[in-house]
């Protein structure tokens, strides 16, 4: 994919479908990455804070299940929305849809 800023500008990061903080591939894991809004990926926006909190909760709760579904509205290699679900044993399923459009 190359350096993200050279490919897609300063508003995008290489997001990981499975965060490297919870075991997702980083090196050689190009099939684990997608272009993601930087404010969402880094937790700078309100939605980004929720996104990062879900990742942190998955990491803090062994046995938790976190899943991502890329939603494409137009023909593109960049998902327009990300549906993220988190199921912690003994807790309620949390599902959020995050806007990944420009």
XYZ file of C-alpha atoms in Angstrom:
102
model
C 0.000 0.000 0.000
C 2.962 2.329 0.527
C 3.151 5.401 2.744
C -0.425 6.430 3.387
C 0.091 10.183 3.015
C 1.733 9.685 -0.378
C -1.099 7.429 -1.554
C -4.207 8.976 0.028
C -3.302 12.255 1.698
C -2.936 13.463 5.264
C -6.548 12.726 6.257
C -6.156 8.929 6.043
C -4.357 6.215 7.995
C -3.824 2.559 7.345
C -6.507 1.236 9.658
C -6.333 -2.373 10.834
C -9.399 -4.596 10.730
C -7.869 -6.407 13.692
C -5.959 -3.843 15.754
C -2.329 -4.733 16.302
C -2.899 -4.020 20.022
C -5.102 -7.140 20.125
C -2.972 -9.352 17.907
C -3.671 -8.118 14.377
C -0.861 -8.424 11.848
C 1.350 -5.395 11.333
C 4.422 -6.576 9.438
C 3.418 -8.297 6.220
C -0.229 -7.797 7.157
C -1.327 -5.767 4.149
C -4.479 -7.896 3.958
C -5.383 -6.613 7.461
C -5.341 -2.924 6.470
C -7.698 -0.487 4.779
C -7.781 3.271 4.324
C -9.402 4.795 7.384
C -10.169 8.366 8.356
C -7.315 9.519 10.558
C -9.591 11.225 13.118
C -11.494 7.955 13.541
C -8.440 5.698 13.684
C -6.565 7.864 16.169
C -9.532 8.698 18.384
C -9.496 12.426 17.685
C -13.211 12.755 16.816
C -16.187 11.856 19.005
C -16.768 8.746 16.886
C -13.043 7.991 17.057
C -13.170 8.022 20.851
C -15.911 5.364 20.754
C -13.933 3.344 18.182
C -10.762 3.405 20.293
C -12.711 2.601 23.478
C -14.129 -0.508 21.812
C -10.599 -1.630 20.878
C -9.378 -0.948 24.423
C -12.294 -2.907 25.900
C -11.521 -5.859 23.618
C -7.899 -5.801 24.748
C -8.835 -5.512 28.438
C -11.271 -8.452 28.357
C -9.723 -11.798 27.389
C -12.307 -13.898 25.583
C -14.010 -10.857 24.073
C -15.043 -11.044 20.433
C -14.583 -7.984 18.234
C -15.569 -7.937 14.592
C -15.466 -5.470 11.717
C -17.585 -5.328 8.602
C -16.577 -3.025 5.796
C -19.588 -1.408 4.104
C -19.136 -0.161 0.541
C -21.736 2.230 -0.912
C -19.842 3.094 -4.073
C -17.326 1.165 -6.117
C -14.112 1.770 -4.217
C -11.375 -0.032 -2.345
C -12.043 2.196 0.679
C -15.024 1.298 2.869
C -17.607 4.066 3.277
C -18.668 2.796 6.693
C -17.273 0.396 9.270
C -19.569 -1.697 11.396
C -17.780 -2.778 14.555
C -19.186 -5.167 17.110
C -17.862 -6.063 20.541
C -19.120 -8.939 22.643
C -17.639 -9.253 26.114
C -18.647 -12.410 28.018
C -21.390 -11.537 30.489
C -22.021 -8.128 28.894
C -24.345 -6.726 26.248
C -23.317 -6.832 22.591
C -22.207 -3.380 21.421
C -22.464 -2.600 17.706
C -21.510 0.753 16.194
C -21.407 2.004 12.598
C -18.648 4.511 11.866
C -18.596 6.894 8.907
C -15.354 6.474 6.968
C -16.201 8.864 4.118
C -14.311 12.089 3.415
